Tab-separated table of C-alpha atoms and ligand atoms in Angstrom:
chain	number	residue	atom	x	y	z
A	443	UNK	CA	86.093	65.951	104.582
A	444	UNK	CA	87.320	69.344	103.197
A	445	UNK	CA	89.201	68.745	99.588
A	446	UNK	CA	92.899	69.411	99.789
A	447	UNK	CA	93.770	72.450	97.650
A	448	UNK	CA	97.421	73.876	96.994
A	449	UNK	CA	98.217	77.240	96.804
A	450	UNK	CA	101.647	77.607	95.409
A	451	UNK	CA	101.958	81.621	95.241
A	452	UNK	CA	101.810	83.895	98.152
A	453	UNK	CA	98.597	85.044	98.830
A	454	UNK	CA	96.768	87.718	100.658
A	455	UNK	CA	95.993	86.188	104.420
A	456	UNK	CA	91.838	86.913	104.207
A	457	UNK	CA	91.909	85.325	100.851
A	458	UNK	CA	94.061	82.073	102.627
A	459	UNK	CA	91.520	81.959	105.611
A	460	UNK	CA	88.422	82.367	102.868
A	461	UNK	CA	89.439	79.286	101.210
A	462	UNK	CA	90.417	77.499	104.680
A	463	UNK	CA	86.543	77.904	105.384
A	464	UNK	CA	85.888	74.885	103.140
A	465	UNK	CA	89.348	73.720	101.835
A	466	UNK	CA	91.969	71.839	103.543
A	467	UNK	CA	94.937	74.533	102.009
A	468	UNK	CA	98.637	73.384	102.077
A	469	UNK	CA	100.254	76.867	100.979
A	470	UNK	CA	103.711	77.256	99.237
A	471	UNK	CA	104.558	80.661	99.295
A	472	UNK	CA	106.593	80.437	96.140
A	473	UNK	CA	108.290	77.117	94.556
A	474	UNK	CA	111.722	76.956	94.493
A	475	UNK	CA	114.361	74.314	94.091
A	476	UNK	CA	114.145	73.205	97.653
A	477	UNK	CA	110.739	72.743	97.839
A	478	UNK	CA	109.727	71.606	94.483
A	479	UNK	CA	109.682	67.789	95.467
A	480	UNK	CA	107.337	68.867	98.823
A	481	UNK	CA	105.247	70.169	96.206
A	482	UNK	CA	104.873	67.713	93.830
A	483	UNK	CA	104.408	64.862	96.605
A	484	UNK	CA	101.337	67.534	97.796
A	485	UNK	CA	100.188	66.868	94.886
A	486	UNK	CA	99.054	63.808	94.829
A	487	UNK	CA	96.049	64.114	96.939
A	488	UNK	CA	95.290	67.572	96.035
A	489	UNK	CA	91.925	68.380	93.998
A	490	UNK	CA	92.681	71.546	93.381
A	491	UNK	CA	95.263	74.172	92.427
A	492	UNK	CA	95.474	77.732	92.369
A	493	UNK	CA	98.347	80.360	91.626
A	494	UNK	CA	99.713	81.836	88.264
A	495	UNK	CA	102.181	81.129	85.928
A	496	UNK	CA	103.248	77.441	86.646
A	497	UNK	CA	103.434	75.321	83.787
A	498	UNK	CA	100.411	73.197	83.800
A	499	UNK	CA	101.376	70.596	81.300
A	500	UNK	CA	101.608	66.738	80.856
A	501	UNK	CA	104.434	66.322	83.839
A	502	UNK	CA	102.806	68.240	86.695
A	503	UNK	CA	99.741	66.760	85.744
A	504	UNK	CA	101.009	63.339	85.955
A	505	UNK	CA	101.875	64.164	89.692
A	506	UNK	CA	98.223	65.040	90.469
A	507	UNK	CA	96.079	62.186	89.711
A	508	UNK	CA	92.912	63.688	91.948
A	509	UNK	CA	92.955	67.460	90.287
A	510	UNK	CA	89.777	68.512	89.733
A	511	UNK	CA	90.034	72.398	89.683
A	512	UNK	CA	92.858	74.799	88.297
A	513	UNK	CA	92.767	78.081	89.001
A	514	UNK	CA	94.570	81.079	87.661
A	515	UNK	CA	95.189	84.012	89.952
A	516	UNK	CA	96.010	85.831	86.552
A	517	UNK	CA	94.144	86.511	83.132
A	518	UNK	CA	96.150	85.416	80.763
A	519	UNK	CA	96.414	81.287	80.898
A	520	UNK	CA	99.150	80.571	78.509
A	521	UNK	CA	100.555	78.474	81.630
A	522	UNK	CA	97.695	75.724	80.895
A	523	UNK	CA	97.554	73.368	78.475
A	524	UNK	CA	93.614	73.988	77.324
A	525	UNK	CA	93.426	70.376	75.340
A	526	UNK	CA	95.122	68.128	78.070
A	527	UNK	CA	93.379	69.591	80.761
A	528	UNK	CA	89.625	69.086	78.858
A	529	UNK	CA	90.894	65.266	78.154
A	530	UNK	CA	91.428	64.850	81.876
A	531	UNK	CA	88.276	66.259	82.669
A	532	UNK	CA	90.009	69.256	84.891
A	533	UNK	CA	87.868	72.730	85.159
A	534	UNK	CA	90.460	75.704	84.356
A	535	UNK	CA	89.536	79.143	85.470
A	536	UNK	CA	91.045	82.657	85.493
A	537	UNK	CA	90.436	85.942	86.599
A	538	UNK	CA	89.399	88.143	83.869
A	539	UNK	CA	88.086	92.201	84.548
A	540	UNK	CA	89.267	92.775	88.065
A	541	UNK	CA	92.998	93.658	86.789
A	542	UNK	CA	91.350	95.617	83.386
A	543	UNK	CA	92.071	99.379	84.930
A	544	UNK	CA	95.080	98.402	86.645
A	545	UNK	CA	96.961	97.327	83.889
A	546	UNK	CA	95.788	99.988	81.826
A	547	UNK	CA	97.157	102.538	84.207
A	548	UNK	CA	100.698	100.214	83.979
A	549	UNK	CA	100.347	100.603	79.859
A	550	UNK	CA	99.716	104.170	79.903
A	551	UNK	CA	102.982	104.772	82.593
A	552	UNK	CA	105.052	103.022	79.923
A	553	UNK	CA	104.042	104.922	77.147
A	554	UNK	CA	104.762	108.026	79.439
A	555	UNK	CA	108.004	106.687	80.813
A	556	UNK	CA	109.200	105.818	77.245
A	557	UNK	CA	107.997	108.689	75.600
A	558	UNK	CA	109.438	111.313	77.912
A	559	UNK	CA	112.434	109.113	78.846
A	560	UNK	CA	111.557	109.795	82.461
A	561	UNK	CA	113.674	106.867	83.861
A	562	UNK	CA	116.694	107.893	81.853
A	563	UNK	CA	116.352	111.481	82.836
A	564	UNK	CA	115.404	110.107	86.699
A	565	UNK	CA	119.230	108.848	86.746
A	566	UNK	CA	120.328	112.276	84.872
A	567	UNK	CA	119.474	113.805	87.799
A	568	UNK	CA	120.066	111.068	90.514
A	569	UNK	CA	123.499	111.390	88.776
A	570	UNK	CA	124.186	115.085	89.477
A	571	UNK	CA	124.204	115.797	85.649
A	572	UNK	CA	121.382	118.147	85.390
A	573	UNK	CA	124.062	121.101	84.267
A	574	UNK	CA	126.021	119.050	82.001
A	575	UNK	CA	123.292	117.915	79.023
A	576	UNK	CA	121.926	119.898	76.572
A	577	UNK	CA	118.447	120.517	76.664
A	578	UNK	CA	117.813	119.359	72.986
A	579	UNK	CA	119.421	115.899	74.030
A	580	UNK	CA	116.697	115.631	76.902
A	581	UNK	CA	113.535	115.912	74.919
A	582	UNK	CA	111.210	113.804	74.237
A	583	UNK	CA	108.252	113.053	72.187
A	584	UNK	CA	104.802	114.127	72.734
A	585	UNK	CA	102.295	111.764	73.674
A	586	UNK	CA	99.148	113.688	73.532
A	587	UNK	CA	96.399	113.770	69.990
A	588	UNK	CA	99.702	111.032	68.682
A	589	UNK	CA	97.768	107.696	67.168
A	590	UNK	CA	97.607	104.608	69.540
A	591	UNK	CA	97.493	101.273	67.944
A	592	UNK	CA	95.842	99.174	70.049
A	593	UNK	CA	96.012	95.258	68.546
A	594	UNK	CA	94.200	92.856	71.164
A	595	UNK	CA	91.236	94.777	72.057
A	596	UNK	CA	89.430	93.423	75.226
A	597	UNK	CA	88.857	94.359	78.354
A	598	UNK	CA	92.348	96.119	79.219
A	599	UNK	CA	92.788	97.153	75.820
A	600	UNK	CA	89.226	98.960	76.239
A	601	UNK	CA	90.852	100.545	79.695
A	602	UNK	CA	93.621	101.976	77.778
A	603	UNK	CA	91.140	103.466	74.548
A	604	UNK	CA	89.302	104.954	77.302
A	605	UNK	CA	92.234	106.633	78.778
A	606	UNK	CA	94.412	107.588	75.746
A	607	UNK	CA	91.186	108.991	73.701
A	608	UNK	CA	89.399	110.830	76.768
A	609	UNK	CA	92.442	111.546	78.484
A	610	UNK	CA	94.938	112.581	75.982
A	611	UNK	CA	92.725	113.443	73.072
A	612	UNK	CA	94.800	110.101	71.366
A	613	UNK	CA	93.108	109.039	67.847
A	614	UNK	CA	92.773	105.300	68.324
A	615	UNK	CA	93.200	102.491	65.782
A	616	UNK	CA	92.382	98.817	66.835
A	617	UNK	CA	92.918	95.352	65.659
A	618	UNK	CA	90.854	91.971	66.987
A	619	UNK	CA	89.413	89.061	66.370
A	620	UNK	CA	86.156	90.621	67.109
A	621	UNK	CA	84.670	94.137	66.483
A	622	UNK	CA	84.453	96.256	69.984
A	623	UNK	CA	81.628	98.340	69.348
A	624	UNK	CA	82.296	99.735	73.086
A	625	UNK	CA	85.410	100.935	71.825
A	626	UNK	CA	84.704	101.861	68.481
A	627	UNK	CA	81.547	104.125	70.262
A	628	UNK	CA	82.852	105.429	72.949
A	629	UNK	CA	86.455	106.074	72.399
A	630	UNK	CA	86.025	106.582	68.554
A	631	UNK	CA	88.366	103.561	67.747
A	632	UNK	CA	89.112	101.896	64.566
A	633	UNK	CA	88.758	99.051	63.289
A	634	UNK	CA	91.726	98.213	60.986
A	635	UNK	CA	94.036	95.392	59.479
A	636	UNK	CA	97.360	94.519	61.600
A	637	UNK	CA	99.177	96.089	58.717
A	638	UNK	CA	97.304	99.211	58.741
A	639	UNK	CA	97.347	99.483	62.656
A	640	UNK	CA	101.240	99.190	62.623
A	641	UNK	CA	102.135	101.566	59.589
A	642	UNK	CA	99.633	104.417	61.014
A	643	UNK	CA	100.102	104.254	64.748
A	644	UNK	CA	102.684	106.313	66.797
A	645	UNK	CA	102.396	104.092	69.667
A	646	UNK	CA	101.663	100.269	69.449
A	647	UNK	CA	100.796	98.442	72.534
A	648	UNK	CA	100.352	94.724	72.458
A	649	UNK	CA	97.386	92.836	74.373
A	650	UNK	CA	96.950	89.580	72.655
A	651	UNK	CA	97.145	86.921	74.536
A	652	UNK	CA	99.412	84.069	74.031
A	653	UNK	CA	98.672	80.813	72.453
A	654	UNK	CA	99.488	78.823	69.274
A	655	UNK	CA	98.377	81.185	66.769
A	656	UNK	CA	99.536	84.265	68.507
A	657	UNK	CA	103.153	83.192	69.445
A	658	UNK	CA	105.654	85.308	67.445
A	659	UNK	CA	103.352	87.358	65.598
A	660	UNK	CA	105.068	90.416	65.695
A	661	UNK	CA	108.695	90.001	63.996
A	662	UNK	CA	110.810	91.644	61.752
A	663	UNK	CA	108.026	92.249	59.293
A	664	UNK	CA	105.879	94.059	61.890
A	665	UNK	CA	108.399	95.921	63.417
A	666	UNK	CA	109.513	97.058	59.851
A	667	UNK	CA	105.864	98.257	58.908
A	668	UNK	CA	106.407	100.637	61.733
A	669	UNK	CA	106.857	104.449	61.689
A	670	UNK	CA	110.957	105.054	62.790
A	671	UNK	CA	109.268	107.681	65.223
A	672	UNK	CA	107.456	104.549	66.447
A	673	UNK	CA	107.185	103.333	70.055
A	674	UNK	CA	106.646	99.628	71.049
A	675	UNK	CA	105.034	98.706	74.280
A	676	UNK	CA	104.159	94.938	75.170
A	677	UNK	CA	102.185	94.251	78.239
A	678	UNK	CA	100.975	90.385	77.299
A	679	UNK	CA	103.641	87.906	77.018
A	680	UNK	CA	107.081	87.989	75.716
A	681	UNK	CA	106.507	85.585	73.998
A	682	UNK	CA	103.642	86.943	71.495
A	683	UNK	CA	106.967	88.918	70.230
A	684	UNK	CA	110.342	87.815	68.108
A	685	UNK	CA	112.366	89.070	70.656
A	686	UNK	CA	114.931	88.784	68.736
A	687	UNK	CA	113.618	91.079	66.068
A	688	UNK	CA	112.392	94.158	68.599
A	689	UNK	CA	116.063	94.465	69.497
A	690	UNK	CA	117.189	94.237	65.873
A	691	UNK	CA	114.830	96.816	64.944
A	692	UNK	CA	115.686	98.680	67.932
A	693	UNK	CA	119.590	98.292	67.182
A	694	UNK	CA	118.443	99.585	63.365
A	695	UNK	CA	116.894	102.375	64.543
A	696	UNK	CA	113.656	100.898	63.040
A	697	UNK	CA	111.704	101.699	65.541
A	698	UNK	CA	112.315	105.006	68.465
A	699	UNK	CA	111.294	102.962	71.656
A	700	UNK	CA	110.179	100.287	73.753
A	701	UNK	CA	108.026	99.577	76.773
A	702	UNK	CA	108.108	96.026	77.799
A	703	UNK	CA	106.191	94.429	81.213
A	704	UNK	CA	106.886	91.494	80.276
A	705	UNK	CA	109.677	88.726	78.361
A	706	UNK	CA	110.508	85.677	76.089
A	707	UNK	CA	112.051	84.466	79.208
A	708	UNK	CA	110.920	85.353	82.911
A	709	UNK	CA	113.153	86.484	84.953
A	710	UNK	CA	114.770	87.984	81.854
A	711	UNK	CA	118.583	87.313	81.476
A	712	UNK	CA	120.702	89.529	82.844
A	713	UNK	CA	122.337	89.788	79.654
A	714	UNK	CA	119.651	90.380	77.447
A	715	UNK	CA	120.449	93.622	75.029
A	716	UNK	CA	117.199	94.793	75.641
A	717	UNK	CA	118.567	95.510	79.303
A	718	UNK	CA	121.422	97.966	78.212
A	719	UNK	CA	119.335	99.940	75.809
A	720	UNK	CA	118.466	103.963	77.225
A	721	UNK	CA	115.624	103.822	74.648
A	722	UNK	CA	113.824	100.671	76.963
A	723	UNK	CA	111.710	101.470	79.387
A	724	UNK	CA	111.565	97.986	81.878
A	725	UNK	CA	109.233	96.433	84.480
A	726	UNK	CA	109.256	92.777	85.773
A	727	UNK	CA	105.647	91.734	84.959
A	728	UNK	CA	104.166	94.280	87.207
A	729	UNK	CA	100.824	95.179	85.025
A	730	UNK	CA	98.403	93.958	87.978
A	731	UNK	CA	100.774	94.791	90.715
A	732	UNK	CA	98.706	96.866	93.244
A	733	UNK	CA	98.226	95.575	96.601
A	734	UNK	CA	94.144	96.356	96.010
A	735	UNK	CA	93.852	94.220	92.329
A	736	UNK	CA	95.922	91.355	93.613
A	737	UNK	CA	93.886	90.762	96.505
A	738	UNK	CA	90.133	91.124	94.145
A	739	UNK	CA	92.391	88.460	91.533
A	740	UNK	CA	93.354	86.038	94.426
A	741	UNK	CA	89.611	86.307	95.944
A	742	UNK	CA	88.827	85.621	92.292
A	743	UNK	CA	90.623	82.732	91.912
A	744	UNK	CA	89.901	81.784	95.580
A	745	UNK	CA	86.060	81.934	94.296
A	746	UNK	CA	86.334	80.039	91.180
A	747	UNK	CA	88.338	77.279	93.111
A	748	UNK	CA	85.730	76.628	95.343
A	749	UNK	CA	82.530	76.579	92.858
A	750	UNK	CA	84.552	74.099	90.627
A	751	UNK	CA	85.230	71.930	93.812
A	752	UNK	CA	81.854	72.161	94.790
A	753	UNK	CA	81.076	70.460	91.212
A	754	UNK	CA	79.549	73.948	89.463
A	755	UNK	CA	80.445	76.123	86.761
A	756	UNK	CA	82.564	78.919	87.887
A	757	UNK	CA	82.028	82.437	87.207
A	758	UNK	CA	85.102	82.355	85.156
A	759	UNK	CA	85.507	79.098	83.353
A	760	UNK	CA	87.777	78.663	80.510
A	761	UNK	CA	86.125	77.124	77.370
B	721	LIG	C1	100.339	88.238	85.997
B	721	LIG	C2	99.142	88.875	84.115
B	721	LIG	O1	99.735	87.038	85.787
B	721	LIG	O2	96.926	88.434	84.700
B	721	LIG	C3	97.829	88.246	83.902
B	721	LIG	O3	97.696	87.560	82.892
B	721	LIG	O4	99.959	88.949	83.277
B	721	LIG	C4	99.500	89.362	85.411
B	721	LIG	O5	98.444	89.694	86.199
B	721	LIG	C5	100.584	88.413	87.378
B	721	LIG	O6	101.480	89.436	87.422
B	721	LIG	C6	101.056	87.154	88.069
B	721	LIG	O7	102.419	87.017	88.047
């Protein structure tokens, strides 16, 4: 009998038939209110799960009594929790690498689009103000040979090094948990303290994942180490921010700019002062967004689903 697996994001069809090859697949397009009890009463046969972003915590898990598998059609797993899932004896995987240059091209577009002010200056024109603005008002700030601070150096924040140092001649300063000696060799990064990275970068872009030790490490202090020319861009979790504190220091004029992919809260509020600001540049969690890296992440997922059903290691197990 093929193990009942439920998909509960859409999903590319060839990846959906792939996994119908050897699962029996009861596919949820996307959970909402109507369909959340269909989905939890799926649950209780299924032995495996696979989508991204759905709280994996004590009360879904309490609906799903044969899970075996979890899988994460994303990179980031802040949606699992890690210590519950190893007491239970439940295999979580991800999809690390296939999303690296993707997202990197997303980080670099914000650091454009903020930097120039291109979406502000998109409704300028859109707005049939082109004649009335000074010129001076319009300008922006150069992005090219400027320092990036990179802090949470992996594999995107290697895709970006690559494309800020070889690309835009960009000095590079880094901070990790680990040395990146790819990095440091190739793209002439350095190594530095948080503290250091923040006061002597131009540009800061965030990477760290989220968990328990990351949550809220950038706040007011951070954002007050910056330089005032200083632009913020955060394409990991809202979360790993204060949010609270970016828009103070924004309000304050701490800081010149922000990029932000991604929230405290998904969908953000439509009230959020972050959303009225000319000087933030917005996406709605878009970093892996192509049609071409979602499919290689869902096939990903779709792959790691099936070797953890079949009682193997996956490629990509979390430890
Ligand atoms: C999202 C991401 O998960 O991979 C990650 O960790 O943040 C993104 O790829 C993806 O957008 C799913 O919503």
């Amino acid at each position: 009998m093929k193990p009942k697996v439920v998909v509960y994001k859409k999903m590319n069809a060839g990846v959906l038939d792939f996994l119908r090859e050897t699962c029996e697949v009861v596919y949820f397009e996307g959970l909402n209110a109507e369909n959340y009890r269909d989905f939890l009463d799926e649950l209780k046969e299924a032995r495996g799960l696979l989508g991204s972003g759905l709280a994996v915590d004590r009360e879904l898990l309490d609906h799903a009594p044969q899970l075996e598998v979890v899988s994460n059609a994303s990179v980031g797993y802040d949606n699992f929790d890690i210590p519950l899932l190893k007491e239970r004896g439940i295999v979580a995987t991800n999809t690390p690498g296939v999303l690296n240059e993707t997202v990197a091209d997303t980080i670099l577009g914000l650091i454009l689009a903020t930097a120039r002010r291109i979406p502000e200056l998109d409704q300028f024109v859109k707005a049939g103000q082109w004649a009335t603005v000074l010129p001076e008002e319009q300008f922006g700030v150069d992005v090219h040979h400027k320092v990036l601070g990179i802090i949470g150096m992996g594999g995107v924040g290697t895709a970006v090094a690559k494309r800020a140092n070889l690309g835009f001649g960009m000095p590079i300063l880094y901070h990790n948990r680990t040395r990146n000696e790819e990095a440091e060799k190739l793209y002439g990064a350095t190594y530095c303290t948080l503290e250091e990275l923040l006061a002597g970068s131009d540009y800061v872009c965030l990477m760290t994942p989220l968990n328990p030790e990351t949550e809220k490490m950038i706040g007011k202090r951070e954002f007050a180490l910056m330089k005032k020319t200083g632009i913020f861009i955060n394409a990991s979790r809202g979360k790993v921010i204060d949010e609270a504190a970016l828009i103070e220091a924004l309000e304050n004029k701490e800081i010149l700019a922000a990029g932000l992919d991604v929230f405290a809260q998904e969908p953000v509020e439509p009230d959020n002062p972050l959303l009225s600001m000319k000087n933030v540049v917005t996406l709605p969690h878009v970093g892996s967004a192509t049609s071409e890296t979602r499919i290689k992440m869902a096939r990903l997922a779709a792959e790691n689903l099936i070797a953890g059903l079949r009682g193997g290691i996956p490629p990509n197990v979390i430890h």
